[in-house]
Coordinates of C-alpha atoms and ligand atoms in Angstrom, one line a residue:
X202 CA 18.1 -22.3 20.8
X203 CA 16.2 -19.1 20.3
X204 CA 17.2 -16.2 23.6
X205 CA 14.2 -15.0 25.7
X206 CA 13.7 -11.4 24.0
X207 CA 13.8 -8.4 26.3
X208 CA 11.1 -7.0 25.6
X209 CA 8.1 -9.1 24.7
X210 CA 4.6 -7.1 24.1
X211 CA 1.8 -10.2 24.2
X212 CA -1.8 -9.5 23.1
X213 CA -1.6 -6.4 24.6
X214 CA -4.6 -4.2 24.3
X215 CA -5.2 -0.6 25.3
X216 CA -8.4 1.3 24.7
X217 CA -8.9 5.1 25.3
X218 CA -12.7 7.0 25.7
X219 CA -14.5 4.6 27.5
X220 CA -13.4 2.0 24.9
X221 CA -14.4 4.0 22.0
X222 CA -10.6 4.5 20.6
X223 CA -9.1 0.9 20.4
X224 CA -5.1 2.8 20.4
X225 CA -3.7 -0.8 20.7
X226 CA -5.0 -3.8 19.6
X227 CA -4.1 -7.4 20.3
X228 CA -0.4 -6.7 19.8
X229 CA 2.4 -9.2 20.2
X230 CA 5.4 -8.1 19.5
X231 CA 9.2 -9.2 20.5
X232 CA 12.4 -7.1 20.5
X233 CA 15.6 -9.4 20.9
X234 CA 18.3 -7.9 23.2
X235 CA 20.8 -5.4 21.1
X236 CA 18.0 -5.3 18.6
X237 CA 17.4 -2.1 16.7
X238 CA 13.3 -2.0 16.1
X239 CA 12.0 0.7 13.9
X240 CA 7.6 1.0 14.3
X241 CA 6.1 2.5 11.4
X242 CA 2.8 3.9 10.7
X243 CA 0.8 7.1 10.3
X244 CA -0.4 9.6 12.9
X245 CA -3.2 7.8 15.3
X246 CA -1.7 4.0 14.9
X247 CA -1.1 3.5 18.1
X248 CA 2.6 3.8 18.0
X249 CA 3.5 6.1 20.6
X250 CA 0.6 4.4 23.0
X251 CA 2.7 0.9 22.3
X252 CA 6.1 3.0 23.5
X253 CA 4.5 4.4 26.7
X254 CA 3.0 1.1 27.5
X255 CA 6.3 -0.1 27.8
X256 CA 7.5 1.8 30.3
X257 CA 4.4 2.3 32.2
X258 CA 3.8 5.6 31.5
X259 CA 0.5 4.1 30.9
X260 CA -0.7 0.7 31.8
X261 CA -2.4 -2.0 29.8
X262 CA -6.0 -3.4 29.8
X263 CA -5.3 -6.6 28.3
X264 CA -2.2 -8.6 27.6
X265 CA 0.9 -8.6 29.4
X266 CA 4.7 -6.7 28.6
X267 CA 7.4 -8.1 30.0
X268 CA 11.1 -6.6 30.0
X269 CA 13.6 -9.5 30.3
X270 CA 10.9 -11.8 31.5
X271 CA 10.0 -9.8 34.0
X272 CA 6.0 -8.5 33.9
X273 CA 6.3 -4.8 33.9
X274 CA 3.5 -5.0 36.4
X275 CA 5.4 -6.1 39.1
X276 CA 8.1 -3.7 39.0
X277 CA 8.0 -0.1 40.4
X278 CA 7.2 2.6 37.5
X279 CA 9.8 4.6 38.9
X280 CA 12.5 2.3 38.7
X281 CA 11.4 0.8 35.5
X282 CA 11.6 4.5 33.3
X283 CA 15.2 4.9 35.1
X284 CA 16.1 1.6 33.5
X285 CA 14.7 2.0 30.3
X286 CA 16.0 5.8 28.3
X287 CA 13.3 7.4 26.4
X288 CA 13.6 10.3 23.9
X289 CA 10.7 12.6 23.4
X290 CA 9.8 14.0 19.8
X291 CA 10.2 17.6 20.5
X292 CA 13.2 16.6 22.8
X293 CA 11.2 17.3 26.0
X294 CA 13.9 19.3 27.4
X295 CA 13.4 21.3 30.5
X296 CA 13.1 24.8 29.2
X297 CA 14.2 26.7 32.1
X298 CA 17.6 23.9 33.0
X299 CA 20.8 24.2 30.9
X300 CA 22.2 21.6 28.8
X301 CA 23.9 20.0 31.8
X302 CA 21.3 20.0 34.5
X303 CA 18.8 18.2 31.3
X304 CA 21.8 15.6 30.8
X305 CA 21.9 15.4 34.7
X306 CA 18.8 15.3 35.7
X307 CA 18.1 11.0 36.0
X308 CA 21.5 10.9 37.8
X309 CA 20.5 13.7 40.2
X310 CA 17.1 12.2 41.2
X311 CA 18.8 9.0 41.8
X312 CA 21.4 10.6 43.9
X313 CA 24.3 10.4 42.5
X314 CA 27.4 12.8 43.7
X315 CA 27.8 16.2 41.6
X316 CA 31.3 15.8 40.5
X317 CA 30.3 12.2 39.6
X318 CA 27.7 13.5 37.7
X319 CA 29.5 16.4 36.4
X320 CA 31.8 14.1 34.5
X321 CA 29.2 12.3 33.2
X322 CA 27.6 14.7 31.5
X323 CA 31.0 15.6 29.9
X324 CA 31.4 12.0 28.8
X325 CA 27.7 12.3 27.5
X326 CA 27.8 15.0 25.5
X327 CA 31.2 13.6 23.9
X328 CA 29.2 10.4 23.1
X329 CA 26.3 12.7 21.2
X330 CA 29.4 14.8 19.9
X331 CA 28.4 18.4 21.3
X332 CA 31.3 20.5 22.4
X333 CA 31.3 20.3 26.3
X334 CA 32.2 23.7 27.0
X335 CA 30.1 25.1 24.4
X336 CA 27.0 23.5 25.3
X337 CA 27.1 22.6 28.6
X338 CA 25.6 26.1 30.2
X339 CA 23.3 26.8 27.0
X340 CA 19.6 26.7 27.6
X341 CA 17.3 24.5 25.2
X342 CA 16.1 27.4 22.7
X343 CA 19.9 28.4 22.6
X344 CA 20.1 25.3 20.3
X345 CA 19.4 24.2 17.2
X346 CA 16.8 21.5 16.5
X347 CA 19.3 18.8 15.8
X348 CA 21.2 19.6 19.2
X349 CA 18.4 19.7 20.9
X350 CA 17.8 16.2 19.9
X351 CA 21.5 15.1 20.4
X352 CA 21.1 16.4 24.4
X353 CA 17.8 14.4 24.5
X354 CA 19.7 11.1 23.5
X355 CA 22.3 12.3 26.1
X356 CA 19.7 12.6 28.9
X357 CA 18.4 9.3 28.0
X358 CA 21.6 7.5 27.9
X359 CA 22.5 8.9 31.2
X360 CA 21.4 6.8 33.7
X361 CA 23.2 3.7 31.8
X362 CA 20.1 1.8 30.0
X363 CA 20.0 -1.3 28.3
X364 CA 16.9 -0.3 26.6
X365 CA 16.3 3.3 24.7
X366 CA 13.1 4.2 23.3
X367 CA 12.4 6.9 20.8
X368 CA 9.1 8.9 20.0
X369 CA 10.0 10.0 16.4
X370 CA 13.3 11.4 17.8
X371 CA 14.2 13.2 14.2
X372 CA 11.3 14.0 12.8
X373 CA 11.0 17.4 13.2
X374 CA 14.6 17.7 12.0
X375 CA 15.8 18.8 8.4
X376 CA 17.1 15.6 5.7
X377 CA 20.7 16.1 6.2
X378 CA 20.6 16.6 10.4
X379 CA 18.3 14.1 10.3
X380 CA 20.1 11.6 8.4
X381 CA 23.6 12.5 10.4
X382 CA 21.7 12.0 13.9
X383 CA 20.3 8.6 12.5
X384 CA 23.7 7.5 11.5
X385 CA 25.7 8.4 15.1
X386 CA 22.5 7.4 17.2
X387 CA 22.8 4.2 15.1
X388 CA 26.6 4.2 15.8
X389 CA 25.9 4.5 20.0
X390 CA 23.2 1.6 19.4
X391 CA 25.9 -0.6 18.4
X392 CA 29.0 0.6 20.4
X393 CA 26.9 0.6 23.4
X394 CA 25.2 -2.8 22.8
X395 CA 21.7 -0.9 23.5
X396 CA 18.2 -2.5 22.6
X397 CA 16.3 0.5 20.5
X398 CA 13.0 0.5 19.9
X399 CA 12.3 3.8 17.4
X400 CA 8.7 5.3 16.4
X401 CA 9.0 7.0 12.7
X402 CA 6.7 7.6 10.0
X403 CA 9.5 7.5 7.5
X404 CA 9.5 4.0 6.1
X405 CA 12.8 4.9 4.4
X406 CA 14.8 6.1 7.7
X407 CA 13.3 2.9 9.1
X408 CA 14.5 0.5 6.4
X409 CA 18.0 2.4 6.9
X410 CA 18.0 2.4 10.4
X411 CA 16.7 -0.8 11.7
X412 CA 17.4 -4.3 11.8
X413 CA 13.4 -5.0 12.1
X414 CA 10.4 -2.9 11.1
X415 CA 7.0 -3.4 12.5
X416 CA 4.2 -1.8 10.8
X417 CA 1.3 -0.4 12.4
X418 CA -2.3 0.7 11.5
X419 CA -5.3 1.3 13.7
X420 CA -3.8 -0.5 16.3
X421 CA -3.3 -3.3 14.7
X422 CA 0.4 -4.8 14.1
X423 CA 0.1 -5.4 10.5
X424 CA 3.4 -7.0 9.7
X425 CA 7.1 -7.2 11.1
X426 CA 10.6 -8.6 9.9
X427 CA 13.6 -7.3 7.9
X428 CA 13.3 -5.0 5.3
X429 CA 13.8 -7.8 2.7
X430 CA 10.9 -10.2 4.4
X431 CA 8.3 -6.8 4.6
X432 CA 9.2 -6.7 0.9
X433 CA 7.2 -10.1 0.9
X434 CA 4.5 -9.0 2.7
X435 CA 1.2 -9.4 0.7
X436 CA -0.4 -6.6 2.7
X437 CA -1.7 -3.5 0.9
X438 CA -0.8 -1.3 3.1
X439 CA 2.6 -2.3 3.9
X440 CA 2.9 -2.4 0.1
X441 CA 2.1 1.4 -0.5
X442 CA 4.7 2.2 2.7
X443 CA 7.3 0.3 0.5
X444 CA 6.3 2.4 -2.7
X445 CA 8.0 5.7 -1.7
X446 CA 11.3 4.1 -0.7
X447 CA 11.3 1.7 -3.5
X448 CA 10.6 4.8 -6.5
X449 CA 13.5 6.9 -4.5
X450 CA 16.0 4.1 -5.0
X451 CA 15.0 3.6 -8.6
X452 CA 15.0 7.2 -9.6
X453 CA 18.2 8.1 -7.6
X454 CA 20.1 4.7 -9.0
X455 CA 18.8 6.9 -12.5
X456 CA 20.1 10.5 -11.4
X457 CA 23.1 9.3 -9.8
X458 CA 25.1 6.5 -11.3
X459 CA 27.2 4.5 -9.3
X460 CA 30.1 4.7 -11.8
X461 CA 29.6 8.5 -12.2
X462 CA 32.2 11.3 -11.0
X463 CA 31.2 11.6 -7.3
Ligands
ADP30 N1 -4.5 9.6 26.5 C1 -5.5 9.5 25.4 N2 -6.6 9.9 25.6 C2 -7.4 9.4 24.8 N3 -7.0 8.8 23.5 C3 -5.8 9.0 23.6 C4 -4.7 9.1 24.3 N4 -3.4 8.8 24.0 C5 -3.5 8.2 22.8 N5 -5.3 8.4 22.3 C6 -5.5 8.0 20.9 O1 -5.3 6.6 20.6 C7 -4.9 6.8 19.2 C8 -3.4 6.3 18.8 O2 -2.6 7.5 19.7 P1 -1.4 7.5 19.4 O3 -0.8 6.0 20.2 O4 -1.0 8.6 19.6 O5 -0.8 7.3 17.6 P2 0.5 7.5 17.2 O6 1.8 7.8 18.4 O7 0.7 6.3 16.0 O8 0.3 9.0 16.4 C9 -5.4 7.6 18.7 O9 -7.0 8.0 17.7 C10 -5.0 9.0 19.9 O10 -6.6 10.3 19.9
MG31 MG1 2.7 9.4 18.2

């Protein structure tokens, strides 16, 4: 028997500018508990809007969204957002607040005691592999881009959410940092038993990290499936998105033969 999805978008629509921009157009998409889903699409395809609808930063015009079987419109948006971790593209850290205060912001809002927050912050810094003593008191501008995103992940996990939504979390990082963070986050997803929806414009990153990939274009969900299933899609845009990783794989196979010295 199929288990009920943890996140279920059903015929969701959202327009802006009095209906002139159809940002999300009749999207139906299920995310299973424990799944890592990547949403891939070009700029303006509706990815961020879809994510913001899930934790009610904005409300849908049509259709419905359910989290653990419960319609999000029936849930208080503030408590909903505390149950769902959110990682922003730029890190979204408060610039005048220390790393510890940024990471502890949600527990502080919930009224957790200072001592408890302090030990939770240490635990979270360990989790995202930032040396406690070195990083606790730093301000965001004293961090590298990768370290800022690690703090953003720690903050998203602070209230022990089951669901984490990530909006192009590693997009602005250099390839090596990005690769390391992606792998580290995927390991956290597995150990903590999270359900993750990650937006990326990079199909290679999506294929390497996610269990399933959803492709968006002009607000429409064009295709979804495991990488091998996407590969069977006859949609020309999906084919176009897959061309780059395929070509990279072929060239790397030639340039870095498996039986080489390294
Ligand atoms: N608050 C808003 N007001 C007006 N238009 C918006 C708003 N948010 C998004 N849009 C428009 O909706 C479309 C989808 O945007 P977005 O979801 O941010 O795309 P993506 O994240 O894929 O780049 C774009 O045309 C964007 O300009
Ligand atoms: Mg976006």
